[in-house]
């Protein structure tokens, strides 16, 4: 599988993947993290224009999508019930999703991102047990609770170069 920056031409497939992910999350006990229709098309278009939305594809078929941004994330400025292990420059992974056909989407994403910067951060909803497990399997440690833009709490993780 290969990772590349998303293009506007990929948008329909990306929306399909997020729709699949919302259904999967609801069926596995996490119905509220993304709710109905998140992320909206407009957010994805902006991510593409900012060149921070990536797709994971195999033989020209897109199986996964994620946002990766290097630099300070405003939602990570305040952390409760813990602390960041370091103040090193970091990259943040957001809105990762797969279509259920490509396996190891998070591992591929992490491998790609850690080649660009040593310290990575990610967060997820407290009901997203599957993602929490995958995050831990990929070398992240739980650091505390942060709040997303809408004010909802998220479990925050960091992975530093070993």
PDB file of N, CA and C in Angstrom, residues 5-105:
ATOM      1  N   UNK A   5      -0.785  12.424  -0.996  1.00  0.00           N
ATOM      2  CA  UNK A   5      -1.707  13.506  -0.675  1.00  0.00           C
ATOM      3  C   UNK A   5      -2.995  13.315  -1.461  1.00  0.00           C
ATOM      4  N   UNK A   6      -4.096  13.612  -0.797  1.00  0.00           N
ATOM      5  CA  UNK A   6      -5.401  13.500  -1.443  1.00  0.00           C
ATOM      6  C   UNK A   6      -5.578  14.611  -2.468  1.00  0.00           C
ATOM      7  N   UNK A   7      -6.401  14.320  -3.472  1.00  0.00           N
ATOM      8  CA  UNK A   7      -6.756  15.284  -4.518  1.00  0.00           C
ATOM      9  C   UNK A   7      -8.266  15.471  -4.485  1.00  0.00           C
ATOM     10  N   UNK A   8      -8.719  16.582  -5.030  1.00  0.00           N
ATOM     11  CA  UNK A   8     -10.166  16.812  -5.091  1.00  0.00           C
ATOM     12  C   UNK A   8     -10.880  15.685  -5.830  1.00  0.00           C
ATOM     13  N   UNK A   9     -10.217  15.073  -6.795  1.00  0.00           N
ATOM     14  CA  UNK A   9     -10.808  13.960  -7.546  1.00  0.00           C
ATOM     15  C   UNK A   9     -11.064  12.739  -6.663  1.00  0.00           C
ATOM     16  N   UNK A  10     -10.414  12.676  -5.499  1.00  0.00           N
ATOM     17  CA  UNK A  10     -10.580  11.551  -4.571  1.00  0.00           C
ATOM     18  C   UNK A  10     -11.772  11.742  -3.630  1.00  0.00           C
ATOM     19  N   UNK A  11     -12.383  12.900  -3.658  1.00  0.00           N
ATOM     20  CA  UNK A  11     -13.353  13.280  -2.636  1.00  0.00           C
ATOM     21  C   UNK A  11     -14.522  12.314  -2.489  1.00  0.00           C
ATOM     22  N   UNK A  12     -15.097  11.841  -3.580  1.00  0.00           N
ATOM     23  CA  UNK A  12     -16.233  10.915  -3.474  1.00  0.00           C
ATOM     24  C   UNK A  12     -15.834   9.642  -2.728  1.00  0.00           C
ATOM     25  N   UNK A  13     -14.669   9.107  -3.064  1.00  0.00           N
ATOM     26  CA  UNK A  13     -14.199   7.883  -2.397  1.00  0.00           C
ATOM     27  C   UNK A  13     -13.897   8.156  -0.924  1.00  0.00           C
ATOM     28  N   UNK A  14     -13.317   9.296  -0.633  1.00  0.00           N
ATOM     29  CA  UNK A  14     -13.017   9.662   0.758  1.00  0.00           C
ATOM     30  C   UNK A  14     -14.310   9.757   1.564  1.00  0.00           C
ATOM     31  N   UNK A  15     -15.335  10.380   0.990  1.00  0.00           N
ATOM     32  CA  UNK A  15     -16.630  10.479   1.666  1.00  0.00           C
ATOM     33  C   UNK A  15     -17.230   9.100   1.913  1.00  0.00           C
ATOM     34  N   UNK A  16     -17.068   8.171   0.969  1.00  0.00           N
ATOM     35  CA  UNK A  16     -17.537   6.789   1.158  1.00  0.00           C
ATOM     36  C   UNK A  16     -16.829   6.133   2.343  1.00  0.00           C
ATOM     37  N   UNK A  17     -15.535   6.350   2.448  1.00  0.00           N
ATOM     38  CA  UNK A  17     -14.761   5.744   3.544  1.00  0.00           C
ATOM     39  C   UNK A  17     -15.222   6.301   4.887  1.00  0.00           C
ATOM     40  N   UNK A  18     -15.413   7.606   4.968  1.00  0.00           N
ATOM     41  CA  UNK A  18     -15.896   8.177   6.230  1.00  0.00           C
ATOM     42  C   UNK A  18     -17.308   7.690   6.555  1.00  0.00           C
ATOM     43  N   UNK A  19     -18.160   7.516   5.557  1.00  0.00           N
ATOM     44  CA  UNK A  19     -19.512   6.982   5.797  1.00  0.00           C
ATOM     45  C   UNK A  19     -19.418   5.565   6.354  1.00  0.00           C
ATOM     46  N   UNK A  20     -18.555   4.747   5.753  1.00  0.00           N
ATOM     47  CA  UNK A  20     -18.343   3.392   6.254  1.00  0.00           C
ATOM     48  C   UNK A  20     -17.845   3.432   7.704  1.00  0.00           C
ATOM     49  N   UNK A  21     -16.889   4.310   7.985  1.00  0.00           N
ATOM     50  CA  UNK A  21     -16.313   4.405   9.328  1.00  0.00           C
ATOM     51  C   UNK A  21     -17.360   4.818  10.360  1.00  0.00           C
ATOM     52  N   UNK A  22     -18.242   5.734  10.013  1.00  0.00           N
ATOM     53  CA  UNK A  22     -19.295   6.149  10.949  1.00  0.00           C
ATOM     54  C   UNK A  22     -20.202   4.985  11.304  1.00  0.00           C
ATOM     55  N   UNK A  23     -20.585   4.197  10.304  1.00  0.00           N
ATOM     56  CA  UNK A  23     -21.436   3.024  10.549  1.00  0.00           C
ATOM     57  C   UNK A  23     -20.682   2.018  11.420  1.00  0.00           C
ATOM     58  N   UNK A  24     -19.430   1.761  11.078  1.00  0.00           N
ATOM     59  CA  UNK A  24     -18.624   0.807  11.848  1.00  0.00           C
ATOM     60  C   UNK A  24     -18.500   1.257  13.306  1.00  0.00           C
ATOM     61  N   UNK A  25     -18.212   2.544  13.517  1.00  0.00           N
ATOM     62  CA  UNK A  25     -18.070   3.040  14.889  1.00  0.00           C
ATOM     63  C   UNK A  25     -19.388   2.884  15.649  1.00  0.00           C
ATOM     64  N   UNK A  26     -20.493   3.203  15.015  1.00  0.00           N
ATOM     65  CA  UNK A  26     -21.798   3.071  15.679  1.00  0.00           C
ATOM     66  C   UNK A  26     -22.077   1.615  16.048  1.00  0.00           C
ATOM     67  N   UNK A  27     -21.749   0.696  15.142  1.00  0.00           N
ATOM     68  CA  UNK A  27     -21.993  -0.730  15.379  1.00  0.00           C
ATOM     69  C   UNK A  27     -21.083  -1.317  16.448  1.00  0.00           C
ATOM     70  N   UNK A  28     -19.969  -0.653  16.731  1.00  0.00           N
ATOM     71  CA  UNK A  28     -19.015  -1.179  17.714  1.00  0.00           C
ATOM     72  C   UNK A  28     -18.985  -0.348  18.999  1.00  0.00           C
ATOM     73  N   UNK A  29     -20.099   0.351  19.277  1.00  0.00           N
ATOM     74  CA  UNK A  29     -20.237   1.035  20.556  1.00  0.00           C
ATOM     75  C   UNK A  29     -19.773   2.467  20.614  1.00  0.00           C
ATOM     76  N   UNK A  30     -19.527   3.084  19.462  1.00  0.00           N
ATOM     77  CA  UNK A  30     -19.038   4.465  19.427  1.00  0.00           C
ATOM     78  C   UNK A  30     -19.890   5.288  18.448  1.00  0.00           C
ATOM     79  N   UNK A  31     -21.177   5.504  18.790  1.00  0.00           N
ATOM     80  CA  UNK A  31     -22.069   6.180  17.849  1.00  0.00           C
ATOM     81  C   UNK A  31     -21.953   7.700  17.806  1.00  0.00           C
ATOM     82  N   UNK A  32     -21.287   8.314  18.778  1.00  0.00           N
ATOM     83  CA  UNK A  32     -21.323   9.772  18.863  1.00  0.00           C
ATOM     84  C   UNK A  32     -20.042  10.491  18.452  1.00  0.00           C
ATOM     85  N   UNK A  33     -18.929   9.788  18.309  1.00  0.00           N
ATOM     86  CA  UNK A  33     -17.664  10.479  18.024  1.00  0.00           C
ATOM     87  C   UNK A  33     -17.758  11.329  16.763  1.00  0.00           C
ATOM     88  N   UNK A  34     -18.266  10.776  15.692  1.00  0.00           N
ATOM     89  CA  UNK A  34     -18.386  11.523  14.455  1.00  0.00           C
ATOM     90  C   UNK A  34     -19.831  11.830  14.102  1.00  0.00           C
ATOM     91  N   UNK A  35     -20.778  11.203  14.793  1.00  0.00           N
ATOM     92  CA  UNK A  35     -22.187  11.497  14.554  1.00  0.00           C
ATOM     93  C   UNK A  35     -22.562  11.386  13.094  1.00  0.00           C
ATOM     94  N   UNK A  36     -23.558  12.143  12.722  1.00  0.00           N
ATOM     95  CA  UNK A  36     -24.044  12.108  11.336  1.00  0.00           C
ATOM     96  C   UNK A  36     -23.279  13.090  10.466  1.00  0.00           C
ATOM     97  N   UNK A  37     -22.602  12.564   9.477  1.00  0.00           N
ATOM     98  CA  UNK A  37     -22.011  13.412   8.460  1.00  0.00           C
ATOM     99  C   UNK A  37     -20.647  14.015   8.728  1.00  0.00           C
ATOM    100  N   UNK A  38     -20.017  13.698   9.849  1.00  0.00           N
ATOM    101  CA  UNK A  38     -18.678  14.247  10.107  1.00  0.00           C
ATOM    102  C   UNK A  38     -17.638  13.293   9.553  1.00  0.00           C
ATOM    103  N   UNK A  39     -16.599  13.781   8.973  1.00  0.00           N
ATOM    104  CA  UNK A  39     -16.306  15.172   8.638  1.00  0.00           C
ATOM    105  C   UNK A  39     -17.071  15.593   7.380  1.00  0.00           C
ATOM    106  N   UNK A  40     -17.531  16.823   7.391  1.00  0.00           N
ATOM    107  CA  UNK A  40     -18.286  17.341   6.262  1.00  0.00           C
ATOM    108  C   UNK A  40     -17.369  17.588   5.061  1.00  0.00           C
ATOM    109  N   UNK A  41     -17.993  17.580   3.908  1.00  0.00           N
ATOM    110  CA  UNK A  41     -17.274  17.762   2.647  1.00  0.00           C
ATOM    111  C   UNK A  41     -16.415  19.028   2.664  1.00  0.00           C
ATOM    112  N   UNK A  42     -16.949  20.126   3.191  1.00  0.00           N
ATOM    113  CA  UNK A  42     -16.208  21.387   3.216  1.00  0.00           C
ATOM    114  C   UNK A  42     -14.911  21.294   3.992  1.00  0.00           C
ATOM    115  N   UNK A  43     -14.933  20.565   5.117  1.00  0.00           N
ATOM    116  CA  UNK A  43     -13.719  20.365   5.917  1.00  0.00           C
ATOM    117  C   UNK A  43     -12.683  19.600   5.107  1.00  0.00           C
ATOM    118  N   UNK A  44     -13.138  18.582   4.395  1.00  0.00           N
ATOM    119  CA  UNK A  44     -12.227  17.757   3.597  1.00  0.00           C
ATOM    120  C   UNK A  44     -11.629  18.547   2.432  1.00  0.00           C
ATOM    121  N   UNK A  45     -12.449  19.378   1.799  1.00  0.00           N
ATOM    122  CA  UNK A  45     -11.934  20.227   0.711  1.00  0.00           C
ATOM    123  C   UNK A  45     -10.837  21.144   1.248  1.00  0.00           C
ATOM    124  N   UNK A  46     -11.072  21.730   2.424  1.00  0.00           N
ATOM    125  CA  UNK A  46     -10.047  22.595   3.028  1.00  0.00           C
ATOM    126  C   UNK A  46      -8.775  21.805   3.338  1.00  0.00           C
ATOM    127  N   UNK A  47      -8.934  20.599   3.870  1.00  0.00           N
ATOM    128  CA  UNK A  47      -7.771  19.750   4.168  1.00  0.00           C
ATOM    129  C   UNK A  47      -6.971  19.445   2.899  1.00  0.00           C
ATOM    130  N   UNK A  48      -7.686  19.195   1.803  1.00  0.00           N
ATOM    131  CA  UNK A  48      -7.009  18.922   0.533  1.00  0.00           C
ATOM    132  C   UNK A  48      -6.266  20.173   0.065  1.00  0.00           C
ATOM    133  N   UNK A  49      -6.920  21.312   0.139  1.00  0.00           N
ATOM    134  CA  UNK A  49      -6.277  22.562  -0.285  1.00  0.00           C
ATOM    135  C   UNK A  49      -5.043  22.867   0.563  1.00  0.00           C
ATOM    136  N   UNK A  50      -5.086  22.545   1.846  1.00  0.00           N
ATOM    137  CA  UNK A  50      -3.943  22.770   2.739  1.00  0.00           C
ATOM    138  C   UNK A  50      -2.880  21.685   2.595  1.00  0.00           C
ATOM    139  N   UNK A  51      -3.161  20.691   1.761  1.00  0.00           N
ATOM    140  CA  UNK A  51      -2.262  19.557   1.517  1.00  0.00           C
ATOM    141  C   UNK A  51      -1.947  18.794   2.799  1.00  0.00           C
ATOM    142  N   UNK A  52      -2.986  18.575   3.629  1.00  0.00           N
ATOM    143  CA  UNK A  52      -2.789  17.821   4.863  1.00  0.00           C
ATOM    144  C   UNK A  52      -3.684  16.579   4.939  1.00  0.00           C
ATOM    145  N   UNK A  53      -4.431  16.306   3.887  1.00  0.00           N
ATOM    146  CA  UNK A  53      -5.241  15.097   3.826  1.00  0.00           C
ATOM    147  C   UNK A  53      -4.517  14.088   2.945  1.00  0.00           C
ATOM    148  N   UNK A  54      -4.388  12.882   3.459  1.00  0.00           N
ATOM    149  CA  UNK A  54      -3.663  11.819   2.768  1.00  0.00           C
ATOM    150  C   UNK A  54      -4.575  10.624   2.546  1.00  0.00           C
ATOM    151  N   UNK A  55      -4.285   9.871   1.499  1.00  0.00           N
ATOM    152  CA  UNK A  55      -4.996   8.626   1.242  1.00  0.00           C
ATOM    153  C   UNK A  55      -3.997   7.473   1.225  1.00  0.00           C
ATOM    154  N   UNK A  56      -4.519   6.320   1.599  1.00  0.00           N
ATOM    155  CA  UNK A  56      -3.752   5.078   1.556  1.00  0.00           C
ATOM    156  C   UNK A  56      -4.399   4.232   0.466  1.00  0.00           C
ATOM    157  N   UNK A  57      -3.604   3.879  -0.524  1.00  0.00           N
ATOM    158  CA  UNK A  57      -4.180   3.146  -1.644  1.00  0.00           C
ATOM    159  C   UNK A  57      -3.329   1.944  -2.031  1.00  0.00           C
ATOM    160  N   UNK A  58      -4.013   1.027  -2.662  1.00  0.00           N
ATOM    161  CA  UNK A  58      -3.365  -0.168  -3.201  1.00  0.00           C
ATOM    162  C   UNK A  58      -3.937  -0.400  -4.588  1.00  0.00           C
ATOM    163  N   UNK A  59      -3.077  -0.487  -5.565  1.00  0.00           N
ATOM    164  CA  UNK A  59      -3.486  -0.680  -6.954  1.00  0.00           C
ATOM    165  C   UNK A  59      -4.559   0.325  -7.358  1.00  0.00           C
ATOM    166  N   UNK A  60      -4.299   1.594  -7.051  1.00  0.00           N
ATOM    167  CA  UNK A  60      -5.168   2.728  -7.415  1.00  0.00           C
ATOM    168  C   UNK A  60      -6.516   2.732  -6.694  1.00  0.00           C
ATOM    169  N   UNK A  61      -6.712   1.838  -5.745  1.00  0.00           N
ATOM    170  CA  UNK A  61      -7.951   1.811  -4.956  1.00  0.00           C
ATOM    171  C   UNK A  61      -7.662   2.378  -3.570  1.00  0.00           C
ATOM    172  N   UNK A  62      -8.398   3.416  -3.179  1.00  0.00           N
ATOM    173  CA  UNK A  62      -8.202   4.053  -1.880  1.00  0.00           C
ATOM    174  C   UNK A  62      -8.897   3.235  -0.802  1.00  0.00           C
ATOM    175  N   UNK A  63      -8.127   2.875   0.247  1.00  0.00           N
ATOM    176  CA  UNK A  63      -8.656   2.084   1.365  1.00  0.00           C
ATOM    177  C   UNK A  63      -8.649   2.840   2.687  1.00  0.00           C
ATOM    178  N   UNK A  64      -7.915   3.944   2.749  1.00  0.00           N
ATOM    179  CA  UNK A  64      -7.830   4.676   4.006  1.00  0.00           C
ATOM    180  C   UNK A  64      -7.567   6.149   3.761  1.00  0.00           C
ATOM    181  N   UNK A  65      -7.820   6.929   4.815  1.00  0.00           N
ATOM    182  CA  UNK A  65      -7.649   8.377   4.733  1.00  0.00           C
ATOM    183  C   UNK A  65      -7.290   8.912   6.114  1.00  0.00           C
ATOM    184  N   UNK A  66      -6.479   9.964   6.148  1.00  0.00           N
ATOM    185  CA  UNK A  66      -6.138  10.599   7.421  1.00  0.00           C
ATOM    186  C   UNK A  66      -5.608  11.994   7.173  1.00  0.00           C
ATOM    187  N   UNK A  67      -5.651  12.796   8.228  1.00  0.00           N
ATOM    188  CA  UNK A  67      -5.066  14.132   8.212  1.00  0.00           C
ATOM    189  C   UNK A  67      -3.767  14.053   9.001  1.00  0.00           C
ATOM    190  N   UNK A  68      -2.729  14.705   8.492  1.00  0.00           N
ATOM    191  CA  UNK A  68      -1.467  14.783   9.217  1.00  0.00           C
ATOM    192  C   UNK A  68      -0.950  16.207   9.133  1.00  0.00           C
ATOM    193  N   UNK A  69      -0.713  16.793  10.313  1.00  0.00           N
ATOM    194  CA  UNK A  69      -0.254  18.172  10.395  1.00  0.00           C
ATOM    195  C   UNK A  69       0.946  18.229  11.336  1.00  0.00           C
ATOM    196  N   UNK A  70       2.033  18.819  10.870  1.00  0.00           N
ATOM    197  CA  UNK A  70       3.191  19.040  11.729  1.00  0.00           C
ATOM    198  C   UNK A  70       3.090  20.461  12.284  1.00  0.00           C
ATOM    199  N   UNK A  71       3.224  20.564  13.591  1.00  0.00           N
ATOM    200  CA  UNK A  71       3.133  21.864  14.250  1.00  0.00           C
ATOM    201  C   UNK A  71       2.138  21.818  15.392  1.00  0.00           C
ATOM    202  N   UNK A  72       2.106  22.889  16.154  1.00  0.00           N
ATOM    203  CA  UNK A  72       1.245  22.945  17.330  1.00  0.00           C
ATOM    204  C   UNK A  72      -0.224  22.823  16.948  1.00  0.00           C
ATOM    205  N   UNK A  73      -0.934  21.999  17.697  1.00  0.00           N
ATOM    206  CA  UNK A  73      -2.368  21.811  17.528  1.00  0.00           C
ATOM    207  C   UNK A  73      -3.059  22.527  18.683  1.00  0.00           C
ATOM    208  N   UNK A  74      -3.891  23.522  18.412  1.00  0.00           N
ATOM    209  CA  UNK A  74      -4.523  24.291  19.489  1.00  0.00           C
ATOM    210  C   UNK A  74      -5.322  23.435  20.479  1.00  0.00           C
ATOM    211  N   UNK A  75      -5.906  22.334  20.001  1.00  0.00           N
ATOM    212  CA  UNK A  75      -6.685  21.492  20.914  1.00  0.00           C
ATOM    213  C   UNK A  75      -5.795  20.713  21.881  1.00  0.00           C
ATOM    214  N   UNK A  76      -4.495  20.699  21.640  1.00  0.00           N
ATOM    215  CA  UNK A  76      -3.568  19.973  22.509  1.00  0.00           C
ATOM    216  C   UNK A  76      -2.845  20.892  23.490  1.00  0.00           C
ATOM    217  N   UNK A  77      -3.161  22.179  23.462  1.00  0.00           N
ATOM    218  CA  UNK A  77      -2.490  23.122  24.361  1.00  0.00           C
ATOM    219  C   UNK A  77      -2.798  22.836  25.823  1.00  0.00           C
ATOM    220  N   UNK A  78      -4.038  22.483  26.115  1.00  0.00           N
ATOM    221  CA  UNK A  78      -4.443  22.188  27.493  1.00  0.00           C
ATOM    222  C   UNK A  78      -4.730  20.694  27.591  1.00  0.00           C
ATOM    223  N   UNK A  79      -4.065  20.047  28.531  1.00  0.00           N
ATOM    224  CA  UNK A  79      -4.282  18.625  28.762  1.00  0.00           C
ATOM    225  C   UNK A  79      -4.590  18.436  30.245  1.00  0.00           C
ATOM    226  N   UNK A  80      -5.603  17.646  30.520  1.00  0.00           N
ATOM    227  CA  UNK A  80      -6.015  17.371  31.890  1.00  0.00           C
ATOM    228  C   UNK A  80      -5.773  15.902  32.205  1.00  0.00           C
ATOM    229  N   UNK A  81      -5.752  15.607  33.506  1.00  0.00           N
ATOM    230  CA  UNK A  81      -5.603  14.216  33.960  1.00  0.00           C
ATOM    231  C   UNK A  81      -4.340  13.573  33.374  1.00  0.00           C
ATOM    232  N   UNK A  82      -3.262  14.356  33.315  1.00  0.00           N
ATOM    233  CA  UNK A  82      -2.007  13.853  32.777  1.00  0.00           C
ATOM    234  C   UNK A  82      -1.172  14.994  32.242  1.00  0.00           C
ATOM    235  N   UNK A  83      -0.205  14.643  31.408  1.00  0.00           N
ATOM    236  CA  UNK A  83       0.693  15.647  30.831  1.00  0.00           C
ATOM    237  C   UNK A  83       1.367  15.052  29.602  1.00  0.00           C
ATOM    238  N   UNK A  84       1.798  15.940  28.729  1.00  0.00           N
ATOM    239  CA  UNK A  84       2.602  15.491  27.599  1.00  0.00           C
ATOM    240  C   UNK A  84       3.997  15.142  28.119  1.00  0.00           C
ATOM    241  N   UNK A  85       4.583  14.038  27.681  1.00  0.00           N
ATOM    242  CA  UNK A  85       5.912  13.654  28.167  1.00  0.00           C
ATOM    243  C   UNK A  85       7.031  14.587  27.723  1.00  0.00           C
ATOM    244  N   UNK A  86       6.785  15.357  26.659  1.00  0.00           N
ATOM    245  CA  UNK A  86       7.795  16.314  26.200  1.00  0.00           C
ATOM    246  C   UNK A  86       7.111  17.435  25.431  1.00  0.00           C
ATOM    247  N   UNK A  87       7.848  18.506  25.275  1.00  0.00           N
ATOM    248  CA  UNK A  87       7.358  19.635  24.482  1.00  0.00           C
ATOM    249  C   UNK A  87       8.035  19.671  23.118  1.00  0.00           C
ATOM    250  N   UNK A  88       8.551  18.538  22.693  1.00  0.00           N
ATOM    251  CA  UNK A  88       9.214  18.451  21.388  1.00  0.00           C
ATOM    252  C   UNK A  88       8.240  18.817  20.268  1.00  0.00           C
ATOM    253  N   UNK A  89       8.752  19.327  19.163  1.00  0.00           N
ATOM    254  CA  UNK A  89       7.883  19.529  18.004  1.00  0.00           C
ATOM    255  C   UNK A  89       7.213  18.197  17.637  1.00  0.00           C
ATOM    256  N   UNK A  90       5.978  18.272  17.187  1.00  0.00           N
ATOM    257  CA  UNK A  90       5.234  17.038  16.925  1.00  0.00           C
ATOM    258  C   UNK A  90       4.339  17.174  15.708  1.00  0.00           C
ATOM    259  N   UNK A  91       3.921  16.029  15.235  1.00  0.00           N
ATOM    260  CA  UNK A  91       2.918  15.943  14.185  1.00  0.00           C
ATOM    261  C   UNK A  91       1.675  15.307  14.769  1.00  0.00           C
ATOM    262  N   UNK A  92       0.519  15.710  14.270  1.00  0.00           N
ATOM    263  CA  UNK A  92      -0.742  15.199  14.776  1.00  0.00           C
ATOM    264  C   UNK A  92      -1.488  14.447  13.681  1.00  0.00           C
ATOM    265  N   UNK A  93      -1.996  13.280  14.057  1.00  0.00           N
ATOM    266  CA  UNK A  93      -2.825  12.470  13.161  1.00  0.00           C
ATOM    267  C   UNK A  93      -4.278  12.698  13.576  1.00  0.00           C
ATOM    268  N   UNK A  94      -5.106  13.075  12.627  1.00  0.00           N
ATOM    269  CA  UNK A  94      -6.533  13.281  12.876  1.00  0.00           C
ATOM    270  C   UNK A  94      -7.363  12.530  11.839  1.00  0.00           C
ATOM    271  N   UNK A  95      -8.587  12.230  12.205  1.00  0.00           N
ATOM    272  CA  UNK A  95      -9.624  11.705  11.303  1.00  0.00           C
ATOM    273  C   UNK A  95      -9.156  10.530  10.449  1.00  0.00           C
ATOM    274  N   UNK A  96      -8.483   9.589  11.076  1.00  0.00           N
ATOM    275  CA  UNK A  96      -8.052   8.403  10.329  1.00  0.00           C
ATOM    276  C   UNK A  96      -9.231   7.444  10.186  1.00  0.00           C
ATOM    277  N   UNK A  97      -9.391   6.902   8.997  1.00  0.00           N
ATOM    278  CA  UNK A  97     -10.482   5.967   8.736  1.00  0.00           C
ATOM    279  C   UNK A  97     -10.082   5.027   7.615  1.00  0.00           C
ATOM    280  N   UNK A  98     -10.669   3.842   7.641  1.00  0.00           N
ATOM    281  CA  UNK A  98     -10.447   2.859   6.590  1.00  0.00           C
ATOM    282  C   UNK A  98     -11.766   2.316   6.090  1.00  0.00           C
ATOM    283  N   UNK A  99     -11.699   1.596   4.988  1.00  0.00           N
ATOM    284  CA  UNK A  99     -12.910   1.046   4.377  1.00  0.00           C
ATOM    285  C   UNK A  99     -13.203  -0.387   4.824  1.00  0.00           C
ATOM    286  N   UNK A 100     -12.421  -0.908   5.754  1.00  0.00           N
ATOM    287  CA  UNK A 100     -12.633  -2.274   6.227  1.00  0.00           C
ATOM    288  C   UNK A 100     -11.970  -3.322   5.357  1.00  0.00           C
ATOM    289  N   UNK A 101     -11.450  -2.932   4.217  1.00  0.00           N
ATOM    290  CA  UNK A 101     -10.793  -3.879   3.312  1.00  0.00           C
ATOM    291  C   UNK A 101      -9.282  -3.843   3.443  1.00  0.00           C
ATOM    292  N   UNK A 102      -8.738  -2.666   3.668  1.00  0.00           N
ATOM    293  CA  UNK A 102      -7.299  -2.530   3.849  1.00  0.00           C
ATOM    294  C   UNK A 102      -6.958  -2.748   5.313  1.00  0.00           C
ATOM    295  N   UNK A 103      -6.051  -3.615   5.606  1.00  0.00           N
ATOM    296  CA  UNK A 103      -5.674  -3.918   6.991  1.00  0.00           C
ATOM    297  C   UNK A 103      -4.428  -3.129   7.385  1.00  0.00           C
ATOM    298  N   UNK A 104      -4.344  -2.800   8.671  1.00  0.00           N
ATOM    299  CA  UNK A 104      -3.173  -2.113   9.182  1.00  0.00           C
ATOM    300  C   UNK A 104      -3.093  -0.655   8.781  1.00  0.00           C
ATOM    301  N   UNK A 105      -4.241  -0.010   8.614  1.00  0.00           N
ATOM    302  CA  UNK A 105      -4.270   1.385   8.164  1.00  0.00           C
ATOM    303  C   UNK A 105      -3.520   2.293   9.141  1.00  0.00           C
TER     304      UNK A 105
END
